[in-house]
mmCIF file of C-alpha atoms in Angstrom:
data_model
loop_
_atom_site.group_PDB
_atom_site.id
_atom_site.type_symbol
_atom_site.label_atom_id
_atom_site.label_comp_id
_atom_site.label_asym_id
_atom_site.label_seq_id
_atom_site.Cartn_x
_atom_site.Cartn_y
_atom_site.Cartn_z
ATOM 1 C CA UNK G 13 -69.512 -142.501 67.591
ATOM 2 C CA UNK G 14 -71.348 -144.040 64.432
ATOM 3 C CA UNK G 15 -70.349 -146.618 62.947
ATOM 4 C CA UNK G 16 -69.018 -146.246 59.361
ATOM 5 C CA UNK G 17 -70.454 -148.766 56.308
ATOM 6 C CA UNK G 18 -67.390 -150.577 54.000
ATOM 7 C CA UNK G 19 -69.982 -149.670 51.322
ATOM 8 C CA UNK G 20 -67.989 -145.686 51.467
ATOM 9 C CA UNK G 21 -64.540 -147.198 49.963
ATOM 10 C CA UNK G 22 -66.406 -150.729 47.828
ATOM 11 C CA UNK G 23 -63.298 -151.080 45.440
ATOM 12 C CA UNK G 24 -60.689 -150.288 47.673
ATOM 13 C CA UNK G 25 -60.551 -153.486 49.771
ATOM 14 C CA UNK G 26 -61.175 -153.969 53.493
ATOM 15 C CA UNK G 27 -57.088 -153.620 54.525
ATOM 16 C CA UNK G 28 -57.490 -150.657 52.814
ATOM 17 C CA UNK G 29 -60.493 -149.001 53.791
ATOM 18 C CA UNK G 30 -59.287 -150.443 57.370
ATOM 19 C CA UNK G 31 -56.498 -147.876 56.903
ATOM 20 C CA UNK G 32 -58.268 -145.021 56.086
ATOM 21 C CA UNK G 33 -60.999 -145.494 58.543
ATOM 22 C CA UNK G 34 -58.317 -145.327 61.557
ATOM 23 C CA UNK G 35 -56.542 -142.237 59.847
ATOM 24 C CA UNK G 36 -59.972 -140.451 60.560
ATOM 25 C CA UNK G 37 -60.828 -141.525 64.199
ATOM 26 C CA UNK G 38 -63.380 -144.172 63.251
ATOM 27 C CA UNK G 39 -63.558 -146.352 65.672
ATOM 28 C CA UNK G 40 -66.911 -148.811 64.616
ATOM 29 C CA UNK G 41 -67.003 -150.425 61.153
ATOM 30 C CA UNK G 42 -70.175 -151.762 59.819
ATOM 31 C CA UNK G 43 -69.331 -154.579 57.296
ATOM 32 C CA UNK G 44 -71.644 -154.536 54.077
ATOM 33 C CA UNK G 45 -72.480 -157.504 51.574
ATOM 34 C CA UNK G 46 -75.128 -156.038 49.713
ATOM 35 C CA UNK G 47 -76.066 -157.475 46.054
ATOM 36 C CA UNK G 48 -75.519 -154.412 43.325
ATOM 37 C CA UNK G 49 -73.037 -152.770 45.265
ATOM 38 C CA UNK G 50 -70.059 -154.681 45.224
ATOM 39 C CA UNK G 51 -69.277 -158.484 44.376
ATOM 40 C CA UNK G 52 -69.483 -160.833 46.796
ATOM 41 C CA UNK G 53 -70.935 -164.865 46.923
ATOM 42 C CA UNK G 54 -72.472 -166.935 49.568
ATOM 43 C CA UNK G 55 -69.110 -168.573 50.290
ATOM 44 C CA UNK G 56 -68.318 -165.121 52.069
ATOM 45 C CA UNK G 57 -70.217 -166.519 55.096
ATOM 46 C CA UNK G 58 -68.751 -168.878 57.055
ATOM 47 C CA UNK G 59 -67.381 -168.709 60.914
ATOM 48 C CA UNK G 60 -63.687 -168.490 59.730
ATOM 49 C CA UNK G 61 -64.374 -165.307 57.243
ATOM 50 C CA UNK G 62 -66.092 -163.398 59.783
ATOM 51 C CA UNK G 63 -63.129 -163.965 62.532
ATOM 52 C CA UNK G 64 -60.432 -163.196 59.246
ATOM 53 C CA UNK G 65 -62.746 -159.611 58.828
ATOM 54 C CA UNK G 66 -62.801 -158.697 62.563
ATOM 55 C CA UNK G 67 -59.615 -159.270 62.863
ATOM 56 C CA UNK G 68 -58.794 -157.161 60.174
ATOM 57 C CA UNK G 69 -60.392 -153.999 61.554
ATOM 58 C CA UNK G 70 -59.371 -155.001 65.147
ATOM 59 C CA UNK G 71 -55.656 -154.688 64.078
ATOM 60 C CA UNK G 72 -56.627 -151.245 63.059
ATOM 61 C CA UNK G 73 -58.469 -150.655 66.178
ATOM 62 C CA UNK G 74 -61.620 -150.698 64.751
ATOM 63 C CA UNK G 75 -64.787 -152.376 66.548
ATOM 64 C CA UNK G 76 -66.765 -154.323 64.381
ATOM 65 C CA UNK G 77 -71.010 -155.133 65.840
ATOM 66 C CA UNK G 78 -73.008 -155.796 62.796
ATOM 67 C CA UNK G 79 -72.719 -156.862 59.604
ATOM 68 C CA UNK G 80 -74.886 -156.117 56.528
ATOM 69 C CA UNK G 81 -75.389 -159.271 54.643
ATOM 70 C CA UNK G 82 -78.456 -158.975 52.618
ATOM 71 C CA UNK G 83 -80.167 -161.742 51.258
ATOM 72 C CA UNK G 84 -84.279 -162.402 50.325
ATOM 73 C CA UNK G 85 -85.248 -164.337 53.435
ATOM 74 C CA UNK G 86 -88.336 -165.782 51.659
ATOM 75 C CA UNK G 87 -86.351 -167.743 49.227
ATOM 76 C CA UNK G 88 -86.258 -171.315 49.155
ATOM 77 C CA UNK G 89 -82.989 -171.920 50.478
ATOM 78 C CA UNK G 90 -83.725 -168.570 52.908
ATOM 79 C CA UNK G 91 -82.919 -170.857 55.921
ATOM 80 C CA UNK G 92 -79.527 -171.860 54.453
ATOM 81 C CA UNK G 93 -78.778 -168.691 53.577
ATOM 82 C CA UNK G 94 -79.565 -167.332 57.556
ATOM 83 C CA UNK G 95 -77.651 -169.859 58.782
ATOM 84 C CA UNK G 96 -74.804 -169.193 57.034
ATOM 85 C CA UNK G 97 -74.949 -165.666 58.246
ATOM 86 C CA UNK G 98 -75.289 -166.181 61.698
ATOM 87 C CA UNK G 99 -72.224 -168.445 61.237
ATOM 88 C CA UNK G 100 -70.002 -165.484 59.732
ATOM 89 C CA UNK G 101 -71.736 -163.315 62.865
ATOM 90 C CA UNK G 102 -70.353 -166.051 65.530
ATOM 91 C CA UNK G 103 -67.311 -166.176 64.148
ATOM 92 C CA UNK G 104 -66.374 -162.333 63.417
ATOM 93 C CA UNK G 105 -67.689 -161.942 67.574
ATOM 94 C CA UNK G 106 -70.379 -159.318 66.309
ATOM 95 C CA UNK G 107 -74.220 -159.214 67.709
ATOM 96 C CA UNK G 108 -76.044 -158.211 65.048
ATOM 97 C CA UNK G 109 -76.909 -160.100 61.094
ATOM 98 C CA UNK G 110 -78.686 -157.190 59.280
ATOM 99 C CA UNK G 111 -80.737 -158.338 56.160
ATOM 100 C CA UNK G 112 -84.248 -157.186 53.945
ATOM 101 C CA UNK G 113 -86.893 -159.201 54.266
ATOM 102 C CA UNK G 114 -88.725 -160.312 51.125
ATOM 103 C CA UNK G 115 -91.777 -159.583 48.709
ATOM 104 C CA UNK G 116 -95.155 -159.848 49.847
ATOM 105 C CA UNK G 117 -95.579 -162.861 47.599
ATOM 106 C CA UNK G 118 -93.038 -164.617 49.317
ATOM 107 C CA UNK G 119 -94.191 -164.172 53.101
ATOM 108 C CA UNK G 120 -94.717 -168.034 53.546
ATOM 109 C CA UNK G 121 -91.253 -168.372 52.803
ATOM 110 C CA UNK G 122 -90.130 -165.655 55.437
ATOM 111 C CA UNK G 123 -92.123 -167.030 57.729
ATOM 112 C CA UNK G 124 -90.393 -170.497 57.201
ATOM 113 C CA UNK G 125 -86.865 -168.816 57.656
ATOM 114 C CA UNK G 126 -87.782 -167.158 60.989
ATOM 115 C CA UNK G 127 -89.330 -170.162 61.923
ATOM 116 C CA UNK G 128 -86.133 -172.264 61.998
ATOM 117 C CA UNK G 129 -84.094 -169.481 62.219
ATOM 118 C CA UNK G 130 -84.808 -167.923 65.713
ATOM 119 C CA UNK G 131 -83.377 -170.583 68.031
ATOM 120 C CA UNK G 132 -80.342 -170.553 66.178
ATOM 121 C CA UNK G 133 -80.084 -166.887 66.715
ATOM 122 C CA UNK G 134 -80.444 -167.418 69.897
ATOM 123 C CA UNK G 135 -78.538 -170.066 70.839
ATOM 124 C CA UNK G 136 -75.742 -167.870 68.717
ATOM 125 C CA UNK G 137 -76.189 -164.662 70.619
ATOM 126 C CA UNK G 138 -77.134 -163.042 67.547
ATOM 127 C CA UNK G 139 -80.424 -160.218 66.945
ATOM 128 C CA UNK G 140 -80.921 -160.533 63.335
ATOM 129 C CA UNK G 141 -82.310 -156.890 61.827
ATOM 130 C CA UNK G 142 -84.727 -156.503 59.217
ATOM 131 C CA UNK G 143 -83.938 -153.848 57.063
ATOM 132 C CA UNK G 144 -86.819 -151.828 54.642
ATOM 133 C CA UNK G 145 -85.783 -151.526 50.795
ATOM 134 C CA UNK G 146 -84.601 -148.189 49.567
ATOM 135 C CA UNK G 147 -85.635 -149.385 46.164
ATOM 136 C CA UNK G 148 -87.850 -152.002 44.310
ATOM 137 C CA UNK G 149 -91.589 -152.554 44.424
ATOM 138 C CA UNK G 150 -93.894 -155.105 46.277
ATOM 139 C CA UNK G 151 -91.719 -155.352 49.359
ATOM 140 C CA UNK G 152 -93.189 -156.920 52.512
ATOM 141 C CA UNK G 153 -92.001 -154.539 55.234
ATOM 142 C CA UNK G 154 -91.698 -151.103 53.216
ATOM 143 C CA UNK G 155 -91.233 -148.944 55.518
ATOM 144 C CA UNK G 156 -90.866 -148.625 59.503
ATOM 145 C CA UNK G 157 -94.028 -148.709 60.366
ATOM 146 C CA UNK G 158 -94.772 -152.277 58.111
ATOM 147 C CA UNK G 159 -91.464 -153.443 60.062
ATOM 148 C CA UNK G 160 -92.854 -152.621 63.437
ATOM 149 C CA UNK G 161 -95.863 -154.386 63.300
ATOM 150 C CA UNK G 162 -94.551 -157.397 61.973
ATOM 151 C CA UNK G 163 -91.729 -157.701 64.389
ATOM 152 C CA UNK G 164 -94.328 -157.025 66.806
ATOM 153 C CA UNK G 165 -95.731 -160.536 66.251
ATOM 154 C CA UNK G 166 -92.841 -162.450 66.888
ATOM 155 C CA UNK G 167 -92.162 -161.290 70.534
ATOM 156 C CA UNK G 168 -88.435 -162.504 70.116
ATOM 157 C CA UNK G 169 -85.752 -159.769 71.505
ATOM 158 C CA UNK G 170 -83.660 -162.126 68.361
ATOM 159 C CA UNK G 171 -85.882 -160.147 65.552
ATOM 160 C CA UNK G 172 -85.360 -156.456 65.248
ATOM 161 C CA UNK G 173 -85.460 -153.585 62.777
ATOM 162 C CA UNK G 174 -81.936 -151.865 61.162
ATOM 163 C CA UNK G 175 -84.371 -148.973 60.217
ATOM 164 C CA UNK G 176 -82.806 -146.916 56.858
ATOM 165 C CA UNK G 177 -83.966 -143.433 56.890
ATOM 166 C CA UNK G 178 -82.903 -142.907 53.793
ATOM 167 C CA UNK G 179 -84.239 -145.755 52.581
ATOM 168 C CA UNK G 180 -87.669 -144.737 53.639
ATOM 169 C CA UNK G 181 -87.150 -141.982 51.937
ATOM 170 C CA UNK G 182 -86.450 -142.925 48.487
ATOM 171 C CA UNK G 183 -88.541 -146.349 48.351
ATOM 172 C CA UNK G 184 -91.711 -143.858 48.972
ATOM 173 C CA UNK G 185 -90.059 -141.539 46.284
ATOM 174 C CA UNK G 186 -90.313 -138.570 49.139
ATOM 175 C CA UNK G 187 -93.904 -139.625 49.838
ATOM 176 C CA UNK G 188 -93.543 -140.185 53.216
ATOM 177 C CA UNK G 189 -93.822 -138.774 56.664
ATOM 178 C CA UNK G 190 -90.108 -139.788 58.130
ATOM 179 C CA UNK G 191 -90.787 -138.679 61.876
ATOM 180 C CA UNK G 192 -93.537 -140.559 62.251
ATOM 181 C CA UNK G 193 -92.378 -143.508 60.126
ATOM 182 C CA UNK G 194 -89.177 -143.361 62.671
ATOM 183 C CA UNK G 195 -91.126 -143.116 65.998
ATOM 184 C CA UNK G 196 -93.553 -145.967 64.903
ATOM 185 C CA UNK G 197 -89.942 -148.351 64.127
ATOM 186 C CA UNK G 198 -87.918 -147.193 66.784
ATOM 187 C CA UNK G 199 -89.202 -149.435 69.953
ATOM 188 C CA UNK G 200 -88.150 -152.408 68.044
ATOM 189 C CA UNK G 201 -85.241 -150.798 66.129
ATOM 190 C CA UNK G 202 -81.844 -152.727 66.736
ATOM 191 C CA UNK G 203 -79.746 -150.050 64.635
ATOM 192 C CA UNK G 204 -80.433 -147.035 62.506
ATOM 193 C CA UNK G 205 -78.940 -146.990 58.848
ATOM 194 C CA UNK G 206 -78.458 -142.592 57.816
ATOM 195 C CA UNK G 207 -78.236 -142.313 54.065
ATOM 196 C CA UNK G 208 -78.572 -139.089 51.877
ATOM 197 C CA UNK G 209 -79.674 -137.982 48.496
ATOM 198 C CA UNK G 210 -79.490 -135.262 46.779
ATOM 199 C CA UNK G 211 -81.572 -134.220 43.118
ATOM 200 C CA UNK G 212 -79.619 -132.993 40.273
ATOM 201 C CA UNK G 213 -81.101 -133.603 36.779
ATOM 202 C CA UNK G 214 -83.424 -135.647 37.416
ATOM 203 C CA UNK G 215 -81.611 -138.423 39.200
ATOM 204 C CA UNK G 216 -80.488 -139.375 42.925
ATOM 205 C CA UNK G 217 -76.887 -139.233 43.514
ATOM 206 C CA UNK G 218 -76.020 -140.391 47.202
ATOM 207 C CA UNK G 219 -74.173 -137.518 49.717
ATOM 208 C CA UNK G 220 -73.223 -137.033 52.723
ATOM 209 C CA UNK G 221 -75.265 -137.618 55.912
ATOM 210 C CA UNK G 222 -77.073 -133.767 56.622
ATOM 211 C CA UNK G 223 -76.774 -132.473 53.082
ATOM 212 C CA UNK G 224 -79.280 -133.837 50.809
ATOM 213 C CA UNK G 225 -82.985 -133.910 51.170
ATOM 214 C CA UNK G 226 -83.655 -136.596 53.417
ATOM 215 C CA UNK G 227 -84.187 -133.734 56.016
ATOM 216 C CA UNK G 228 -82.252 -135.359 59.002
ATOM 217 C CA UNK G 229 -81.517 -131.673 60.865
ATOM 218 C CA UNK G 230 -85.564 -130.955 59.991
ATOM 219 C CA UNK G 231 -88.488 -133.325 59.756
ATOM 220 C CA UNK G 232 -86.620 -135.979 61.322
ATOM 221 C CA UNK G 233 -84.387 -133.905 63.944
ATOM 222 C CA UNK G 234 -81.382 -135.092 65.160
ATOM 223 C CA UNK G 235 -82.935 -135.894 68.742
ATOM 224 C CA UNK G 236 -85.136 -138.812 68.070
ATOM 225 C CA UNK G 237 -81.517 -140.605 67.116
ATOM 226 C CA UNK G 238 -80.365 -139.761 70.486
ATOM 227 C CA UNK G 239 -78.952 -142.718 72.381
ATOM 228 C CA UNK G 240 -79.473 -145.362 69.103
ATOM 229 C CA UNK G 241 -76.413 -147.253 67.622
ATOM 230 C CA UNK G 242 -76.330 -145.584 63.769
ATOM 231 C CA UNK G 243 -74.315 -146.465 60.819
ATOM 232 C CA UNK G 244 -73.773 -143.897 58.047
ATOM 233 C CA UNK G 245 -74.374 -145.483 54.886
ATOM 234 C CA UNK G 246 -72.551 -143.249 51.982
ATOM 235 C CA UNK G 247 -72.565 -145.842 49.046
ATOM 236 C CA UNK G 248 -70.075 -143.989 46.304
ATOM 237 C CA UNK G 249 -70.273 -146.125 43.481
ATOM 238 C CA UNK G 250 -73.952 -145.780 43.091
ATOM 239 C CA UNK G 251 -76.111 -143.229 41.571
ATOM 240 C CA UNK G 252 -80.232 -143.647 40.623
ATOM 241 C CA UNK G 253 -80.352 -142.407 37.372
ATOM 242 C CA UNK G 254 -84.343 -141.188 37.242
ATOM 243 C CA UNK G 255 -84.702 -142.140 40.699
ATOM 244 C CA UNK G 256 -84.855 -145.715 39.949
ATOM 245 C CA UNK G 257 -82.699 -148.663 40.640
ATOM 246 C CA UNK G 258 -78.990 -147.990 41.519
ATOM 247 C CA UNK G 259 -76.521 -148.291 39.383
ATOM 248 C CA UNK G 260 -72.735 -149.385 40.163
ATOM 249 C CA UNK G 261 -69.930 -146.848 38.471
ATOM 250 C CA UNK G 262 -67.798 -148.592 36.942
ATOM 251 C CA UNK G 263 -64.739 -145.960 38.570
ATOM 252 C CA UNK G 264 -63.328 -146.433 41.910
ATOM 253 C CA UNK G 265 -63.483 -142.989 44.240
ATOM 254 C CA UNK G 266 -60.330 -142.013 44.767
ATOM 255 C CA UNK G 267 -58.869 -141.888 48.486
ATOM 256 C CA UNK G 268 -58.798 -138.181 48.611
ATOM 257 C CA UNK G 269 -62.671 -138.463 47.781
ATOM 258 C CA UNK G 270 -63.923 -141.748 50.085
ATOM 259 C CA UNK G 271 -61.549 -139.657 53.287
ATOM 260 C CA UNK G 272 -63.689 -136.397 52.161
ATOM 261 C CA UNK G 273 -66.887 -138.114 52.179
ATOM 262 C CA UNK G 274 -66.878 -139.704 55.771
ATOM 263 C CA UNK G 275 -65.171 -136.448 56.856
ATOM 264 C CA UNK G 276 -68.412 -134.220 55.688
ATOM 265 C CA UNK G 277 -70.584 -137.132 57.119
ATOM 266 C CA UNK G 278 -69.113 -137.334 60.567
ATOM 267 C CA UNK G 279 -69.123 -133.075 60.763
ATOM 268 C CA UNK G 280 -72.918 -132.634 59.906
ATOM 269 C CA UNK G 281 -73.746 -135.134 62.869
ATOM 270 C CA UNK G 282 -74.442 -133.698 66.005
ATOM 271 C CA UNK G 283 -71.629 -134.231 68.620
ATOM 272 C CA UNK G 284 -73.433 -136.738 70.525
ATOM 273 C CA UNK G 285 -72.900 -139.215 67.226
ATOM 274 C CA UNK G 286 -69.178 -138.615 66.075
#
């Protein structure tokens, strides 16, 4: 079954959202700490938050595997900020630290991160996944294809790709060919992020999984995610008004909307994904 993103019910709380993912079957959680879609601060990260989290969902039984913990890995203090990551990852028992990468003009710094970084992924147990940006400009691995071929380099089975389709998507502003984006990331693709939008005056207003025009049941098809670990990624809160940045509401969804919402998700995959 696919995992579920916390980013579906940001504003109820994890207990909460713990709740309601059990109600509906879920049985894989995907943690998110994302800047812009709900608060959170770098003392989040430490080996004794990560155990408090998975226990959390583990009471509900609810498996926790990755967490999304974005950060720009070419900063200065990028190897800090890794660290502390693959601290929360050890702790919480998970085997996978998803994060973007950087800008182009930061590469050196990257570089430095992954540099210091890998043996302590390894020596942790941890694959950390380079995600592509659904939004922004200038960013080093744009797409799956940029993402492939710089993993490629590295030769380390401790630096993947969490590949968002529907990232890849919206960062090209539809201007891109997704199946062949997706077949040039998948051999080095650790997990697959599925996000939707749909178009309605203009702006993007995120959906559920199979009912926007990301085109996951037709220029993608449903097979080539056969056999991959996937998260669906339904962030509520957020809207792109003119298809730019997103933008945090300042409402919380209601419970009756966050359950219908994974519901719809989970019923447009194909059985081989619930």
């Amino acid at each position: 079954m696919a995992a579920i993103s916390t980013v579906v019910f940001e504003g109820l709380g994890l207990e909460r959202g713990a709740e309601l993912l059990s109600d509906l079957g879920v049985v894989e959680v995907e943690v998110a700490y994302i800047e812009g879609y709900m608060p959170f601060d770098e003392s989040t990260f430490t080996a004794r938050t990560g155990q408090q989290v998975a226990a959390l969902f583990a009471g509900q039984g609810i498996a926790m595997r990755a967490v999304s913990a974005h950060t720009d890995l070419g900063r200065a203090d990028g190897v800090e900020r890794l660290l502390r990551r693959i601290d929360f990852a050890a702790g919480a028992g998970i085997d996978t630290v998803i994060s973007n990468a950087t800008t182009r003009a930061s590469r050196q710094g990257l570089l430095r991160t992954l540099e210091a970084g890998l043996p302590r992924l390894a020596d942790a147990g941890v694959v950390l996944a380079l995600e592509n940006p659904g939004h922004g400009c200038d960013a080093l691995l744009p797409n799956g294809a940029a993402g492939a071929a710089f993993v490629a380099g590295w030769e380390s089975p401790w630096l993947r790709l969490n590949y968002d389709i529907g990232n890849a998507h919206t960062y090209a502003q539809g201007r891109i060919d997704l199946a062949a984006d997706l077949a040039a990331a998948l051999p080095y693709v650790r997990r697959l992020h599925l996000k939707d939008v749909a178009t309605k005056d203009g702006d993007w207003h995120f959906c559920p999984v199979g009912s926007g025009e990301v085109g996951y049941a037709g220029q993608i098809g449903w097979p080539m995610l056969a056999g991959r670990d996937l998260t669906v990624e339904h962030p509520l809160r957020l809207w792109r008004p003119g298809r730019g940045d997103p933008v945090r509401r300042v409402s919380i969804p209601s419970e009756a909307t966050v359950r219908a919402a994974i519901a719809e998700s989970l019923a447009l995959l194909p059985p081989s994904a619930r």
